[in-house]
Amino acid sequence: TLDFDGPAAINNNFTGVGSMGFPVEVIIASTWNKEMAKAWGESMGKISQEMGAHGWYAPGMNMHRTPFGARNYEYFSEDGVLSGNMGANAVSGAMEYGVYSYIKHYALYEGNGKMVSVWSNEQAIREIYLKPFEISVKEGGANAVMVSWSFLGHKWTGENTGLLNTVLRDEWGFRGMALVQAEYLCNNFREIQELDIVVLRLDHLYGIPKDRRQLDGLCGSMCVKALEQGYLLADPNVTHA
């Protein structure tokens, strides 16, 4: 399967191929129009289908909690219910064309801070920061999630069972996949060891070379060590043009 980036366009970040651009999510949310959001999702699904993509890294579901949030343009609004309704309709629209949407960045990534610890209480987390994701899962049928770079407290969100299992799967009924950044895994071997398994597609179309020596230079010794110890599996079924 092929996954392309979003949310304002469908882009392959490694080949440079991209679609026409749409207004950013702030504009979509400013319409307060669910039908408009669904039409946007349908357009993204159709474009993805035409470009051969099966998944779309969007929509962005984080909150506008501060004007210093570096990726506010990727997110809908400061209101969880509004964001959730826009996101749910976009997800269901794209799904009509067989395209799954990675709602992102799960969770509490409002500051766009890589490896930054975020502290909050459970009430605020559930009522504000998780609300858009919850609505997108329950009402939009979202079946894909992109995990954030940040930490919740002292634990990376991608290894936080409370977020990924208790809330996402057990409470919301999510049935799908949670995607993590390959760069994060390659540079943070401690977290890899706490995961069950990770499949790394060695595909030059995605910028990850199949040659082991190139991989060592790209991802560093930690990634190679993870491959050797079985925490990362190189997909043998990848074909090259």
PDB file of C-alpha atoms in Angstrom:
ATOM      1  CA  THR A   1       0.000   0.000   0.000  1.00  0.00           C
ATOM      2  CA  LEU A   2       1.048   3.603  -0.552  1.00  0.00           C
ATOM      3  CA  ASP A   3       0.394   6.435   1.904  1.00  0.00           C
ATOM      4  CA  PHE A   4       0.758  10.078   0.876  1.00  0.00           C
ATOM      5  CA  ASP A   5       1.007  13.225   2.940  1.00  0.00           C
ATOM      6  CA  GLY A   6      -1.659  15.852   3.608  1.00  0.00           C
ATOM      7  CA  PRO A   7      -3.780  17.625   4.666  1.00  0.00           C
ATOM      8  CA  ALA A   8      -4.128  20.523   2.198  1.00  0.00           C
ATOM      9  CA  ALA A   9      -2.974  18.407  -0.752  1.00  0.00           C
ATOM     10  CA  ILE A  10      -1.940  14.861  -1.575  1.00  0.00           C
ATOM     11  CA  ASN A  11       1.861  14.781  -1.679  1.00  0.00           C
ATOM     12  CA  ASN A  12       4.513  12.140  -2.073  1.00  0.00           C
ATOM     13  CA  ASN A  13       7.311  13.722  -0.074  1.00  0.00           C
ATOM     14  CA  PHE A  14       9.981  11.501  -1.577  1.00  0.00           C
ATOM     15  CA  THR A  15       9.229  11.741  -5.281  1.00  0.00           C
ATOM     16  CA  GLY A  16       7.995  15.327  -5.185  1.00  0.00           C
ATOM     17  CA  VAL A  17       4.726  14.413  -6.912  1.00  0.00           C
ATOM     18  CA  GLY A  18       1.774  16.341  -5.543  1.00  0.00           C
ATOM     19  CA  SER A  19      -1.804  17.321  -6.257  1.00  0.00           C
ATOM     20  CA  MET A  20      -3.505  20.669  -6.439  1.00  0.00           C
ATOM     21  CA  GLY A  21      -3.819  22.426  -3.097  1.00  0.00           C
ATOM     22  CA  PHE A  22      -6.990  23.112  -1.120  1.00  0.00           C
ATOM     23  CA  PRO A  23      -7.613  25.742   1.569  1.00  0.00           C
ATOM     24  CA  VAL A  24      -6.044  24.871   4.919  1.00  0.00           C
ATOM     25  CA  GLU A  25      -8.161  23.229   7.607  1.00  0.00           C
ATOM     26  CA  VAL A  26      -8.761  26.532   9.416  1.00  0.00           C
ATOM     27  CA  ILE A  27     -10.741  27.718   6.405  1.00  0.00           C
ATOM     28  CA  ILE A  28     -12.666  24.438   6.170  1.00  0.00           C
ATOM     29  CA  ALA A  29     -13.657  24.699   9.835  1.00  0.00           C
ATOM     30  CA  SER A  30     -14.611  28.356   9.487  1.00  0.00           C
ATOM     31  CA  THR A  31     -17.497  27.334   7.235  1.00  0.00           C
ATOM     32  CA  TRP A  32     -19.113  25.321  10.084  1.00  0.00           C
ATOM     33  CA  ASN A  33     -20.399  23.189   7.227  1.00  0.00           C
ATOM     34  CA  LYS A  34     -20.308  19.400   7.614  1.00  0.00           C
ATOM     35  CA  GLU A  35     -21.289  18.860   3.997  1.00  0.00           C
ATOM     36  CA  MET A  36     -18.385  21.024   2.891  1.00  0.00           C
ATOM     37  CA  ALA A  37     -15.993  19.015   5.048  1.00  0.00           C
ATOM     38  CA  LYS A  38     -17.273  15.776   3.562  1.00  0.00           C
ATOM     39  CA  ALA A  39     -16.949  17.125   0.029  1.00  0.00           C
ATOM     40  CA  TRP A  40     -13.355  18.068   0.851  1.00  0.00           C
ATOM     41  CA  GLY A  41     -12.698  14.549   2.105  1.00  0.00           C
ATOM     42  CA  GLU A  42     -14.292  13.072  -1.004  1.00  0.00           C
ATOM     43  CA  SER A  43     -12.065  15.220  -3.200  1.00  0.00           C
ATOM     44  CA  MET A  44      -8.989  14.087  -1.302  1.00  0.00           C
ATOM     45  CA  GLY A  45     -10.108  10.478  -1.591  1.00  0.00           C
ATOM     46  CA  LYS A  46     -10.649  10.776  -5.326  1.00  0.00           C
ATOM     47  CA  ILE A  47      -7.285  12.458  -5.872  1.00  0.00           C
ATOM     48  CA  SER A  48      -5.558   9.825  -3.724  1.00  0.00           C
ATOM     49  CA  GLN A  49      -7.185   7.101  -5.767  1.00  0.00           C
ATOM     50  CA  GLU A  50      -6.051   8.707  -9.018  1.00  0.00           C
ATOM     51  CA  MET A  51      -2.486   9.026  -7.683  1.00  0.00           C
ATOM     52  CA  GLY A  52      -2.389   5.418  -6.514  1.00  0.00           C
ATOM     53  CA  ALA A  53      -2.420   6.220  -2.799  1.00  0.00           C
ATOM     54  CA  HIS A  54      -4.347   4.094  -0.328  1.00  0.00           C
ATOM     55  CA  GLY A  55      -3.838   6.258   2.740  1.00  0.00           C
ATOM     56  CA  TRP A  56      -3.783   9.967   3.467  1.00  0.00           C
ATOM     57  CA  TYR A  57      -1.816  11.550   6.345  1.00  0.00           C
ATOM     58  CA  ALA A  58      -4.698  13.738   7.450  1.00  0.00           C
ATOM     59  CA  PRO A  59      -6.809  15.348   8.699  1.00  0.00           C
ATOM     60  CA  GLY A  60      -4.941  17.113  11.486  1.00  0.00           C
ATOM     61  CA  MET A  61      -6.985  16.967  14.695  1.00  0.00           C
ATOM     62  CA  ASN A  62      -4.971  18.902  17.270  1.00  0.00           C
ATOM     63  CA  MET A  63      -6.188  22.062  18.959  1.00  0.00           C
ATOM     64  CA  HIS A  64      -5.335  25.730  18.436  1.00  0.00           C
ATOM     65  CA  ARG A  65      -4.317  26.093  22.073  1.00  0.00           C
ATOM     66  CA  THR A  66      -1.615  28.705  21.468  1.00  0.00           C
ATOM     67  CA  PRO A  67      -0.726  31.054  18.598  1.00  0.00           C
ATOM     68  CA  PHE A  68       2.796  29.668  18.862  1.00  0.00           C
ATOM     69  CA  GLY A  69       1.642  26.239  17.686  1.00  0.00           C
ATOM     70  CA  ALA A  70       3.832  25.774  14.634  1.00  0.00           C
ATOM     71  CA  ARG A  71       1.333  23.633  12.731  1.00  0.00           C
ATOM     72  CA  ASN A  72      -1.942  25.375  13.517  1.00  0.00           C
ATOM     73  CA  TYR A  73      -2.539  25.682   9.787  1.00  0.00           C
ATOM     74  CA  GLU A  74      -2.878  21.883   9.689  1.00  0.00           C
ATOM     75  CA  TYR A  75      -5.564  21.845  12.378  1.00  0.00           C
ATOM     76  CA  PHE A  76      -9.197  22.919  12.320  1.00  0.00           C
ATOM     77  CA  SER A  77      -9.868  25.085  15.349  1.00  0.00           C
ATOM     78  CA  GLU A  78      -9.666  25.663  19.085  1.00  0.00           C
ATOM     79  CA  ASP A  79     -12.913  23.761  19.660  1.00  0.00           C
ATOM     80  CA  GLY A  80     -12.870  19.984  20.012  1.00  0.00           C
ATOM     81  CA  VAL A  81     -16.448  19.377  18.895  1.00  0.00           C
ATOM     82  CA  LEU A  82     -16.118  21.552  15.790  1.00  0.00           C
ATOM     83  CA  SER A  83     -12.797  19.936  14.903  1.00  0.00           C
ATOM     84  CA  GLY A  84     -14.223  16.488  15.487  1.00  0.00           C
ATOM     85  CA  ASN A  85     -17.234  17.053  13.264  1.00  0.00           C
ATOM     86  CA  MET A  86     -15.113  18.471  10.457  1.00  0.00           C
ATOM     87  CA  GLY A  87     -12.642  15.617  10.774  1.00  0.00           C
ATOM     88  CA  ALA A  88     -15.265  12.887  10.957  1.00  0.00           C
ATOM     89  CA  ASN A  89     -16.905  14.069   7.750  1.00  0.00           C
ATOM     90  CA  ALA A  90     -13.579  14.380   5.942  1.00  0.00           C
ATOM     91  CA  VAL A  91     -12.652  10.845   7.004  1.00  0.00           C
ATOM     92  CA  SER A  92     -15.955   9.382   5.836  1.00  0.00           C
ATOM     93  CA  GLY A  93     -15.711  11.308   2.567  1.00  0.00           C
ATOM     94  CA  ALA A  94     -12.272   9.928   1.746  1.00  0.00           C
ATOM     95  CA  MET A  95     -13.435   6.460   2.750  1.00  0.00           C
ATOM     96  CA  GLU A  96     -16.036   6.512   0.001  1.00  0.00           C
ATOM     97  CA  TYR A  97     -13.111   6.196  -2.416  1.00  0.00           C
ATOM     98  CA  GLY A  98     -11.464   3.426  -0.422  1.00  0.00           C
ATOM     99  CA  VAL A  99      -8.883   5.751   1.129  1.00  0.00           C
ATOM    100  CA  TYR A 100      -8.126   5.542   4.842  1.00  0.00           C
ATOM    101  CA  SER A 101      -7.249   8.719   6.747  1.00  0.00           C
ATOM    102  CA  TYR A 102      -4.521   8.901   9.375  1.00  0.00           C
ATOM    103  CA  ILE A 103      -6.057  11.303  11.880  1.00  0.00           C
ATOM    104  CA  LYS A 104      -3.118  13.088  13.493  1.00  0.00           C
ATOM    105  CA  HIS A 105      -1.188  13.740  15.687  1.00  0.00           C
ATOM    106  CA  TYR A 106      -2.332  11.439  18.479  1.00  0.00           C
ATOM    107  CA  ALA A 107      -2.119  13.016  20.938  1.00  0.00           C
ATOM    108  CA  LEU A 108      -1.444  16.382  22.632  1.00  0.00           C
ATOM    109  CA  TYR A 109       0.849  17.612  19.875  1.00  0.00           C
ATOM    110  CA  GLU A 110      -0.458  21.171  19.936  1.00  0.00           C
ATOM    111  CA  GLY A 111       2.995  22.708  20.370  1.00  0.00           C
ATOM    112  CA  ASN A 112       4.657  20.725  17.547  1.00  0.00           C
ATOM    113  CA  GLY A 113       7.490  19.876  19.939  1.00  0.00           C
ATOM    114  CA  LYS A 114       9.496  16.771  19.063  1.00  0.00           C
ATOM    115  CA  MET A 115      10.401  14.731  22.139  1.00  0.00           C
ATOM    116  CA  VAL A 116       8.839  17.401  24.388  1.00  0.00           C
ATOM    117  CA  SER A 117       7.024  16.285  27.530  1.00  0.00           C
ATOM    118  CA  VAL A 118       3.431  17.514  27.759  1.00  0.00           C
ATOM    119  CA  TRP A 119       1.668  17.639  31.115  1.00  0.00           C
ATOM    120  CA  SER A 120      -2.088  17.802  31.615  1.00  0.00           C
ATOM    121  CA  ASN A 121      -4.878  16.301  33.702  1.00  0.00           C
ATOM    122  CA  GLU A 122      -7.273  13.604  32.557  1.00  0.00           C
ATOM    123  CA  GLN A 123     -10.325  15.868  32.392  1.00  0.00           C
ATOM    124  CA  ALA A 124      -8.640  18.373  30.086  1.00  0.00           C
ATOM    125  CA  ILE A 125      -7.155  15.592  27.971  1.00  0.00           C
ATOM    126  CA  ARG A 126     -10.512  13.911  27.441  1.00  0.00           C
ATOM    127  CA  GLU A 127     -12.683  17.030  27.074  1.00  0.00           C
ATOM    128  CA  ILE A 128     -10.311  19.067  24.889  1.00  0.00           C
ATOM    129  CA  TYR A 129      -7.385  17.281  23.324  1.00  0.00           C
ATOM    130  CA  LEU A 130      -8.867  13.843  22.617  1.00  0.00           C
ATOM    131  CA  LYS A 131     -12.363  14.991  21.669  1.00  0.00           C
ATOM    132  CA  PRO A 132     -11.688  15.511  17.919  1.00  0.00           C
ATOM    133  CA  PHE A 133     -10.087  12.079  17.652  1.00  0.00           C
ATOM    134  CA  GLU A 134     -12.958  10.469  19.533  1.00  0.00           C
ATOM    135  CA  ILE A 135     -15.602  11.979  17.257  1.00  0.00           C
ATOM    136  CA  SER A 136     -13.637  11.026  14.140  1.00  0.00           C
ATOM    137  CA  VAL A 137     -13.425   7.416  15.306  1.00  0.00           C
ATOM    138  CA  LYS A 138     -16.972   7.018  16.590  1.00  0.00           C
ATOM    139  CA  GLU A 139     -18.827   9.035  13.955  1.00  0.00           C
ATOM    140  CA  GLY A 140     -16.414   9.115  11.017  1.00  0.00           C
ATOM    141  CA  GLY A 141     -15.266   5.516  11.226  1.00  0.00           C
ATOM    142  CA  ALA A 142     -11.569   6.449  11.258  1.00  0.00           C
ATOM    143  CA  ASN A 143      -9.425   3.337  11.058  1.00  0.00           C
ATOM    144  CA  ALA A 144      -5.934   4.850  10.965  1.00  0.00           C
ATOM    145  CA  VAL A 145      -4.039   7.079  13.394  1.00  0.00           C
ATOM    146  CA  MET A 146      -0.680   8.848  13.207  1.00  0.00           C
ATOM    147  CA  VAL A 147       1.049   8.924  16.574  1.00  0.00           C
ATOM    148  CA  SER A 148       2.674  12.174  17.703  1.00  0.00           C
ATOM    149  CA  TRP A 149       6.361  12.827  18.365  1.00  0.00           C
ATOM    150  CA  SER A 150       5.714  14.146  21.851  1.00  0.00           C
ATOM    151  CA  PHE A 151       5.666  12.597  25.289  1.00  0.00           C
ATOM    152  CA  LEU A 152       2.690  12.534  27.643  1.00  0.00           C
ATOM    153  CA  GLY A 153       4.431  13.044  30.943  1.00  0.00           C
ATOM    154  CA  HIS A 154       7.594  10.964  30.812  1.00  0.00           C
ATOM    155  CA  LYS A 155       6.316   8.402  28.291  1.00  0.00           C
ATOM    156  CA  TRP A 156       6.289   8.704  24.507  1.00  0.00           C
ATOM    157  CA  THR A 157       2.712   8.644  23.198  1.00  0.00           C
ATOM    158  CA  GLY A 158       3.551   5.742  20.873  1.00  0.00           C
ATOM    159  CA  GLU A 159       4.257   3.487  23.845  1.00  0.00           C
ATOM    160  CA  ASN A 160       1.445   4.801  26.033  1.00  0.00           C
ATOM    161  CA  THR A 161      -0.985   1.927  26.463  1.00  0.00           C
ATOM    162  CA  GLY A 162      -3.536   4.234  28.085  1.00  0.00           C
ATOM    163  CA  LEU A 163      -3.819   6.261  24.879  1.00  0.00           C
ATOM    164  CA  LEU A 164      -3.378   3.526  22.266  1.00  0.00           C
ATOM    165  CA  ASN A 165      -5.220   0.672  23.936  1.00  0.00           C
ATOM    166  CA  THR A 166      -7.423   1.724  26.851  1.00  0.00           C
ATOM    167  CA  VAL A 167      -8.895   4.865  25.265  1.00  0.00           C
ATOM    168  CA  LEU A 168      -8.495   4.376  21.515  1.00  0.00           C
ATOM    169  CA  ARG A 169      -9.370   0.689  21.202  1.00  0.00           C
ATOM    170  CA  ASP A 170     -11.201  -0.381  24.340  1.00  0.00           C
ATOM    171  CA  GLU A 171     -13.327   2.718  24.972  1.00  0.00           C
ATOM    172  CA  TRP A 172     -13.816   4.101  21.460  1.00  0.00           C
ATOM    173  CA  GLY A 173     -13.907   0.791  19.615  1.00  0.00           C
ATOM    174  CA  PHE A 174     -11.146   1.741  17.176  1.00  0.00           C
ATOM    175  CA  ARG A 175     -10.189  -1.078  14.830  1.00  0.00           C
ATOM    176  CA  GLY A 176      -7.275  -0.122  12.673  1.00  0.00           C
ATOM    177  CA  MET A 177      -3.606   0.812  12.617  1.00  0.00           C
ATOM    178  CA  ALA A 178      -1.479   3.344  14.451  1.00  0.00           C
ATOM    179  CA  LEU A 179       1.431   4.695  12.442  1.00  0.00           C
ATOM    180  CA  VAL A 180       4.646   5.937  14.017  1.00  0.00           C
ATOM    181  CA  GLN A 181       7.405   7.975  12.442  1.00  0.00           C
ATOM    182  CA  ALA A 182      10.186   5.731  11.083  1.00  0.00           C
ATOM    183  CA  GLU A 183      12.747   8.405  11.902  1.00  0.00           C
ATOM    184  CA  TYR A 184      11.664   8.345  15.528  1.00  0.00           C
ATOM    185  CA  LEU A 185      12.021   4.593  15.802  1.00  0.00           C
ATOM    186  CA  CYS A 186      15.426   4.579  14.170  1.00  0.00           C
ATOM    187  CA  ASN A 187      16.784   7.148  16.606  1.00  0.00           C
ATOM    188  CA  ASN A 188      15.079   5.932  19.768  1.00  0.00           C
ATOM    189  CA  PHE A 189      15.949   2.292  20.165  1.00  0.00           C
ATOM    190  CA  ARG A 190      14.746   2.198  23.778  1.00  0.00           C
ATOM    191  CA  GLU A 191      11.161   2.693  22.633  1.00  0.00           C
ATOM    192  CA  ILE A 192      11.522   0.080  19.868  1.00  0.00           C
ATOM    193  CA  GLN A 193      12.383  -2.511  22.506  1.00  0.00           C
ATOM    194  CA  GLU A 194       9.075  -1.861  24.268  1.00  0.00           C
ATOM    195  CA  LEU A 195       7.001  -2.430  21.129  1.00  0.00           C
ATOM    196  CA  ASP A 196       5.932  -5.865  19.933  1.00  0.00           C
ATOM    197  CA  ILE A 197       7.120  -5.545  16.350  1.00  0.00           C
ATOM    198  CA  VAL A 198       7.577  -2.926  13.668  1.00  0.00           C
ATOM    199  CA  VAL A 199       7.640  -3.551   9.933  1.00  0.00           C
ATOM    200  CA  LEU A 200       9.959  -1.235   8.036  1.00  0.00           C
ATOM    201  CA  ARG A 201       9.365  -1.128   4.299  1.00  0.00           C
ATOM    202  CA  LEU A 202      12.715  -0.868   2.552  1.00  0.00           C
ATOM    203  CA  ASP A 203      11.557   0.878  -0.560  1.00  0.00           C
ATOM    204  CA  HIS A 204      13.473   3.479  -2.538  1.00  0.00           C
ATOM    205  CA  LEU A 205      10.180   5.025  -3.596  1.00  0.00           C
ATOM    206  CA  TYR A 206       9.762   6.057   0.029  1.00  0.00           C
ATOM    207  CA  GLY A 207      13.318   7.251   0.376  1.00  0.00           C
ATOM    208  CA  ILE A 208      14.430   4.166   2.331  1.00  0.00           C
ATOM    209  CA  PRO A 209      17.114   2.321   0.338  1.00  0.00           C
ATOM    210  CA  LYS A 210      17.195  -1.445   0.164  1.00  0.00           C
ATOM    211  CA  ASP A 211      20.979  -1.625   0.353  1.00  0.00           C
ATOM    212  CA  ARG A 212      22.085  -2.316   3.945  1.00  0.00           C
ATOM    213  CA  ARG A 213      25.033   0.081   3.800  1.00  0.00           C
ATOM    214  CA  GLN A 214      22.811   2.926   2.643  1.00  0.00           C
ATOM    215  CA  LEU A 215      20.322   2.073   5.392  1.00  0.00           C
ATOM    216  CA  ASP A 216      23.077   2.356   7.988  1.00  0.00           C
ATOM    217  CA  GLY A 217      23.932   5.825   6.733  1.00  0.00           C
ATOM    218  CA  LEU A 218      20.290   6.886   6.539  1.00  0.00           C
ATOM    219  CA  CYS A 219      18.863   5.642   9.824  1.00  0.00           C
ATOM    220  CA  GLY A 220      22.021   5.229  11.860  1.00  0.00           C
ATOM    221  CA  SER A 221      23.408   2.333  13.852  1.00  0.00           C
ATOM    222  CA  MET A 222      20.356   2.083  16.123  1.00  0.00           C
ATOM    223  CA  CYS A 223      18.102   1.194  13.186  1.00  0.00           C
ATOM    224  CA  VAL A 224      20.512  -1.475  11.972  1.00  0.00           C
ATOM    225  CA  LYS A 225      20.820  -2.847  15.497  1.00  0.00           C
ATOM    226  CA  ALA A 226      17.027  -3.025  15.736  1.00  0.00           C
ATOM    227  CA  LEU A 227      16.923  -4.959  12.451  1.00  0.00           C
ATOM    228  CA  GLU A 228      19.528  -7.402  13.710  1.00  0.00           C
ATOM    229  CA  GLN A 229      17.651  -8.053  16.933  1.00  0.00           C
ATOM    230  CA  GLY A 230      14.302  -8.491  15.221  1.00  0.00           C
ATOM    231  CA  TYR A 231      12.498  -5.397  16.453  1.00  0.00           C
ATOM    232  CA  LEU A 232      12.322  -4.066  12.907  1.00  0.00           C
ATOM    233  CA  LEU A 233      11.386  -6.354  10.054  1.00  0.00           C
ATOM    234  CA  ALA A 234      12.460  -5.480   6.534  1.00  0.00           C
ATOM    235  CA  ASP A 235       9.544  -6.247   4.266  1.00  0.00           C
ATOM    236  CA  PRO A 236      10.789  -8.804   1.703  1.00  0.00           C
ATOM    237  CA  ASN A 237       7.804  -8.284  -0.569  1.00  0.00           C
ATOM    238  CA  VAL A 238       8.653  -4.761  -1.654  1.00  0.00           C
ATOM    239  CA  THR A 239       9.241  -4.524  -5.384  1.00  0.00           C
ATOM    240  CA  HIS A 240      11.368  -1.938  -7.128  1.00  0.00           C
ATOM    241  CA  ALA A 241      10.806  -0.321 -10.501  1.00  0.00           C
TER     242      ALA A 241
END
